[in-house]
Amino acid sequence: FGTINAMIAAGYSHPLADYQTSGGSAIGQQAKTGDLRIIVQQNLKSNFFATIQGGYFLKSNPTPNAFSSSVKIGYAGKIYADVWFETLQAIGGTDYRGVGDLDPANFGGFTSLGFSYNKIGGTVFYPITNHIGTFGGFSYVLSGRNAFKNTGMNIGIVFQ
């Protein structure tokens, strides 16, 4: 029937550029973030898999901390393909309220916003040789707090 694997993952992110935080796509909010996740994956003998994960994001002030969870199903054989759903929910934070007296600069700036979303996406990876592959992916924000509904796309080459 396959195997079930569980693991804990941790990470850290730090902004590499001084990007604008006033747009609806500036989800990082210039925050330094520690990330801790629990991941459980069911691998089937047919090369299909299903993954669930939950995590907590400890962010630098004034950006509020957040938690996330996701579910992913996919296939990992000659090619790799997956589809996923992710939710990220800020714990507190302020809401974007507009201009003038309601301008974000008057309540701590855009970095203090509580940013949350529900997002879907997918990825396809195809190996060209034993050491080179190519991938493409997409995502779409279905709904969110202080987030624009938008589409993301990525393509790339992987060298091993």
mmCIF file of C-alpha atoms in Angstrom:
data_model
loop_
_atom_site.group_PDB
_atom_site.id
_atom_site.type_symbol
_atom_site.label_atom_id
_atom_site.label_comp_id
_atom_site.label_asym_id
_atom_site.label_seq_id
_atom_site.Cartn_x
_atom_site.Cartn_y
_atom_site.Cartn_z
ATOM 1 C CA PHE A 1 0.000 0.000 0.000
ATOM 2 C CA GLY A 2 2.971 2.313 0.459
ATOM 3 C CA THR A 3 4.561 4.142 3.340
ATOM 4 C CA ILE A 4 3.719 7.019 5.635
ATOM 5 C CA ASN A 5 6.524 9.419 6.536
ATOM 6 C CA ALA A 6 6.489 12.194 9.114
ATOM 7 C CA MET A 7 9.071 14.918 9.511
ATOM 8 C CA ILE A 8 9.710 18.261 11.107
ATOM 9 C CA ALA A 9 11.140 21.089 8.994
ATOM 10 C CA ALA A 10 12.488 24.462 10.041
ATOM 11 C CA GLY A 11 13.637 27.481 8.087
ATOM 12 C CA TYR A 12 14.479 31.146 8.214
ATOM 13 C CA SER A 13 13.833 33.898 5.685
ATOM 14 C CA HIS A 14 15.287 37.365 5.423
ATOM 15 C CA PRO A 15 14.452 39.990 2.758
ATOM 16 C CA LEU A 16 17.177 40.360 0.119
ATOM 17 C CA ALA A 17 15.900 43.659 -1.283
ATOM 18 C CA ASP A 18 14.236 46.808 0.021
ATOM 19 C CA TYR A 19 10.938 46.151 -1.807
ATOM 20 C CA GLN A 20 7.766 48.199 -1.423
ATOM 21 C CA THR A 21 5.418 46.865 1.249
ATOM 22 C CA SER A 22 2.403 48.902 0.134
ATOM 23 C CA GLY A 23 1.151 46.478 -2.525
ATOM 24 C CA GLY A 24 -1.247 43.591 -2.100
ATOM 25 C CA SER A 25 1.389 41.149 -3.317
ATOM 26 C CA ALA A 26 4.081 42.157 -0.789
ATOM 27 C CA ILE A 27 3.302 39.171 1.413
ATOM 28 C CA GLY A 28 6.720 39.110 3.093
ATOM 29 C CA GLN A 29 6.184 42.609 4.552
ATOM 30 C CA GLN A 30 9.984 43.055 4.930
ATOM 31 C CA ALA A 31 9.843 40.695 7.940
ATOM 32 C CA LYS A 32 12.507 38.301 9.133
ATOM 33 C CA THR A 33 10.708 34.998 9.669
ATOM 34 C CA GLY A 34 11.386 31.735 11.471
ATOM 35 C CA ASP A 35 9.338 28.820 10.133
ATOM 36 C CA LEU A 36 8.566 25.506 11.880
ATOM 37 C CA ARG A 37 6.466 22.816 10.151
ATOM 38 C CA ILE A 38 5.189 19.294 10.705
ATOM 39 C CA ILE A 39 4.793 17.292 7.486
ATOM 40 C CA VAL A 40 3.068 13.935 7.019
ATOM 41 C CA GLN A 41 3.214 12.214 3.614
ATOM 42 C CA GLN A 42 1.571 9.044 2.337
ATOM 43 C CA ASN A 43 3.548 7.498 -0.545
ATOM 44 C CA LEU A 44 1.638 4.949 -2.590
ATOM 45 C CA LYS A 45 3.277 2.129 -4.572
ATOM 46 C CA SER A 46 1.786 3.629 -7.759
ATOM 47 C CA ASN A 47 4.066 6.732 -7.387
ATOM 48 C CA PHE A 48 1.153 8.880 -6.209
ATOM 49 C CA PHE A 49 1.418 10.714 -2.899
ATOM 50 C CA ALA A 50 -0.610 12.893 -0.541
ATOM 51 C CA THR A 51 0.886 15.365 1.930
ATOM 52 C CA ILE A 52 -0.536 17.432 4.768
ATOM 53 C CA GLN A 53 1.447 19.967 6.722
ATOM 54 C CA GLY A 54 0.971 22.574 9.388
ATOM 55 C CA GLY A 55 3.338 25.316 10.433
ATOM 56 C CA TYR A 56 3.950 28.406 12.503
ATOM 57 C CA PHE A 57 5.716 31.577 11.352
ATOM 58 C CA LEU A 58 7.460 33.669 14.009
ATOM 59 C CA LYS A 59 7.934 37.107 12.404
ATOM 60 C CA SER A 60 9.867 40.241 13.375
ATOM 61 C CA ASN A 61 7.924 43.182 14.836
ATOM 62 C CA PRO A 62 5.582 44.765 13.847
ATOM 63 C CA THR A 63 4.544 42.014 11.397
ATOM 64 C CA PRO A 64 2.150 39.620 13.164
ATOM 65 C CA ASN A 65 2.983 35.934 13.532
ATOM 66 C CA ALA A 66 0.971 33.450 11.475
ATOM 67 C CA PHE A 67 0.125 29.797 11.080
ATOM 68 C CA SER A 68 -0.378 27.847 7.879
ATOM 69 C CA SER A 69 -1.593 24.478 6.713
ATOM 70 C CA SER A 70 -1.701 22.809 3.334
ATOM 71 C CA VAL A 71 -2.696 19.663 1.526
ATOM 72 C CA LYS A 72 -0.987 18.401 -1.620
ATOM 73 C CA ILE A 73 -1.585 15.448 -3.936
ATOM 74 C CA GLY A 74 0.743 14.462 -6.711
ATOM 75 C CA TYR A 75 2.674 11.986 -8.778
ATOM 76 C CA ALA A 76 6.440 11.391 -8.645
ATOM 77 C CA GLY A 77 7.534 9.039 -11.433
ATOM 78 C CA LYS A 78 9.210 9.862 -14.754
ATOM 79 C CA ILE A 79 7.728 13.336 -14.276
ATOM 80 C CA TYR A 80 6.682 15.092 -11.083
ATOM 81 C CA ALA A 81 3.315 16.860 -10.832
ATOM 82 C CA ASP A 82 1.286 18.142 -7.909
ATOM 83 C CA VAL A 83 -1.735 20.270 -7.036
ATOM 84 C CA TRP A 84 -2.173 21.901 -3.656
ATOM 85 C CA PHE A 85 -4.274 24.103 -1.390
ATOM 86 C CA GLU A 86 -2.703 26.317 1.278
ATOM 87 C CA THR A 87 -4.132 28.597 3.917
ATOM 88 C CA LEU A 88 -2.099 31.158 5.870
ATOM 89 C CA GLN A 89 -3.683 33.068 8.746
ATOM 90 C CA ALA A 90 -2.112 36.006 10.586
ATOM 91 C CA ILE A 91 -2.551 36.134 14.335
ATOM 92 C CA GLY A 92 -3.776 39.679 14.868
ATOM 93 C CA GLY A 93 -2.340 42.636 13.028
ATOM 94 C CA THR A 94 -4.141 45.590 11.556
ATOM 95 C CA ASP A 95 -6.309 45.860 8.456
ATOM 96 C CA TYR A 96 -5.688 48.074 5.451
ATOM 97 C CA ARG A 97 -8.100 50.966 5.766
ATOM 98 C CA GLY A 98 -7.387 53.400 2.962
ATOM 99 C CA VAL A 99 -6.044 56.959 2.607
ATOM 100 C CA GLY A 100 -5.892 60.176 4.638
ATOM 101 C CA ASP A 101 -6.571 59.478 8.309
ATOM 102 C CA LEU A 102 -7.004 55.826 7.379
ATOM 103 C CA ASP A 103 -3.609 55.580 5.648
ATOM 104 C CA PRO A 104 -1.527 52.614 6.880
ATOM 105 C CA ALA A 105 1.291 55.030 7.839
ATOM 106 C CA ASN A 106 -0.995 56.274 10.628
ATOM 107 C CA PHE A 107 -1.305 52.835 12.273
ATOM 108 C CA GLY A 108 2.160 51.264 12.029
ATOM 109 C CA GLY A 109 2.610 50.989 8.285
ATOM 110 C CA PHE A 110 2.029 48.129 5.903
ATOM 111 C CA THR A 111 4.400 45.860 7.817
ATOM 112 C CA SER A 112 1.888 45.684 10.698
ATOM 113 C CA LEU A 113 -0.930 44.317 8.520
ATOM 114 C CA GLY A 114 -2.443 40.952 9.341
ATOM 115 C CA PHE A 115 -1.922 39.139 6.035
ATOM 116 C CA SER A 116 -3.949 35.959 5.401
ATOM 117 C CA TYR A 117 -4.914 33.992 2.308
ATOM 118 C CA ASN A 118 -6.377 30.835 0.813
ATOM 119 C CA LYS A 119 -4.414 29.761 -2.244
ATOM 120 C CA ILE A 120 -4.391 26.936 -4.805
ATOM 121 C CA GLY A 121 -1.597 25.925 -7.124
ATOM 122 C CA GLY A 122 0.329 23.268 -8.920
ATOM 123 C CA THR A 123 3.786 22.329 -10.173
ATOM 124 C CA VAL A 124 5.145 20.140 -12.978
ATOM 125 C CA PHE A 125 8.789 19.033 -13.203
ATOM 126 C CA TYR A 126 10.279 17.193 -16.178
ATOM 127 C CA PRO A 127 13.838 15.800 -16.191
ATOM 128 C CA ILE A 128 15.670 16.558 -19.443
ATOM 129 C CA THR A 129 18.822 14.569 -18.536
ATOM 130 C CA ASN A 130 20.045 12.874 -15.357
ATOM 131 C CA HIS A 131 21.356 16.240 -14.132
ATOM 132 C CA ILE A 132 19.075 18.871 -15.706
ATOM 133 C CA GLY A 133 15.331 19.375 -15.438
ATOM 134 C CA THR A 134 12.729 22.037 -16.041
ATOM 135 C CA PHE A 135 9.676 23.054 -14.049
ATOM 136 C CA GLY A 136 6.630 25.271 -14.243
ATOM 137 C CA GLY A 137 4.076 26.229 -11.671
ATOM 138 C CA PHE A 138 1.109 28.436 -10.942
ATOM 139 C CA SER A 139 -0.802 29.709 -7.942
ATOM 140 C CA TYR A 140 -3.976 31.690 -7.440
ATOM 141 C CA VAL A 141 -5.110 33.548 -4.314
ATOM 142 C CA LEU A 142 -8.775 32.651 -3.843
ATOM 143 C CA SER A 143 -9.453 34.962 -0.916
ATOM 144 C CA GLY A 144 -7.650 36.717 1.866
ATOM 145 C CA ARG A 145 -7.285 39.468 4.410
ATOM 146 C CA ASN A 146 -5.229 42.421 3.142
ATOM 147 C CA ALA A 147 -4.381 40.348 0.046
ATOM 148 C CA PHE A 148 -5.180 40.828 -3.616
ATOM 149 C CA LYS A 149 -6.682 38.017 -5.617
ATOM 150 C CA ASN A 150 -3.850 37.332 -8.009
ATOM 151 C CA THR A 151 -2.168 34.704 -10.127
ATOM 152 C CA GLY A 152 1.465 33.704 -9.809
ATOM 153 C CA MET A 153 3.479 31.748 -12.353
ATOM 154 C CA ASN A 154 7.008 30.413 -12.337
ATOM 155 C CA ILE A 155 9.277 28.520 -14.694
ATOM 156 C CA GLY A 156 12.815 27.399 -14.223
ATOM 157 C CA ILE A 157 15.668 25.016 -14.804
ATOM 158 C CA VAL A 158 17.178 22.780 -12.134
ATOM 159 C CA PHE A 159 20.839 21.701 -12.245
ATOM 160 C CA GLN A 160 21.938 18.821 -10.056
#
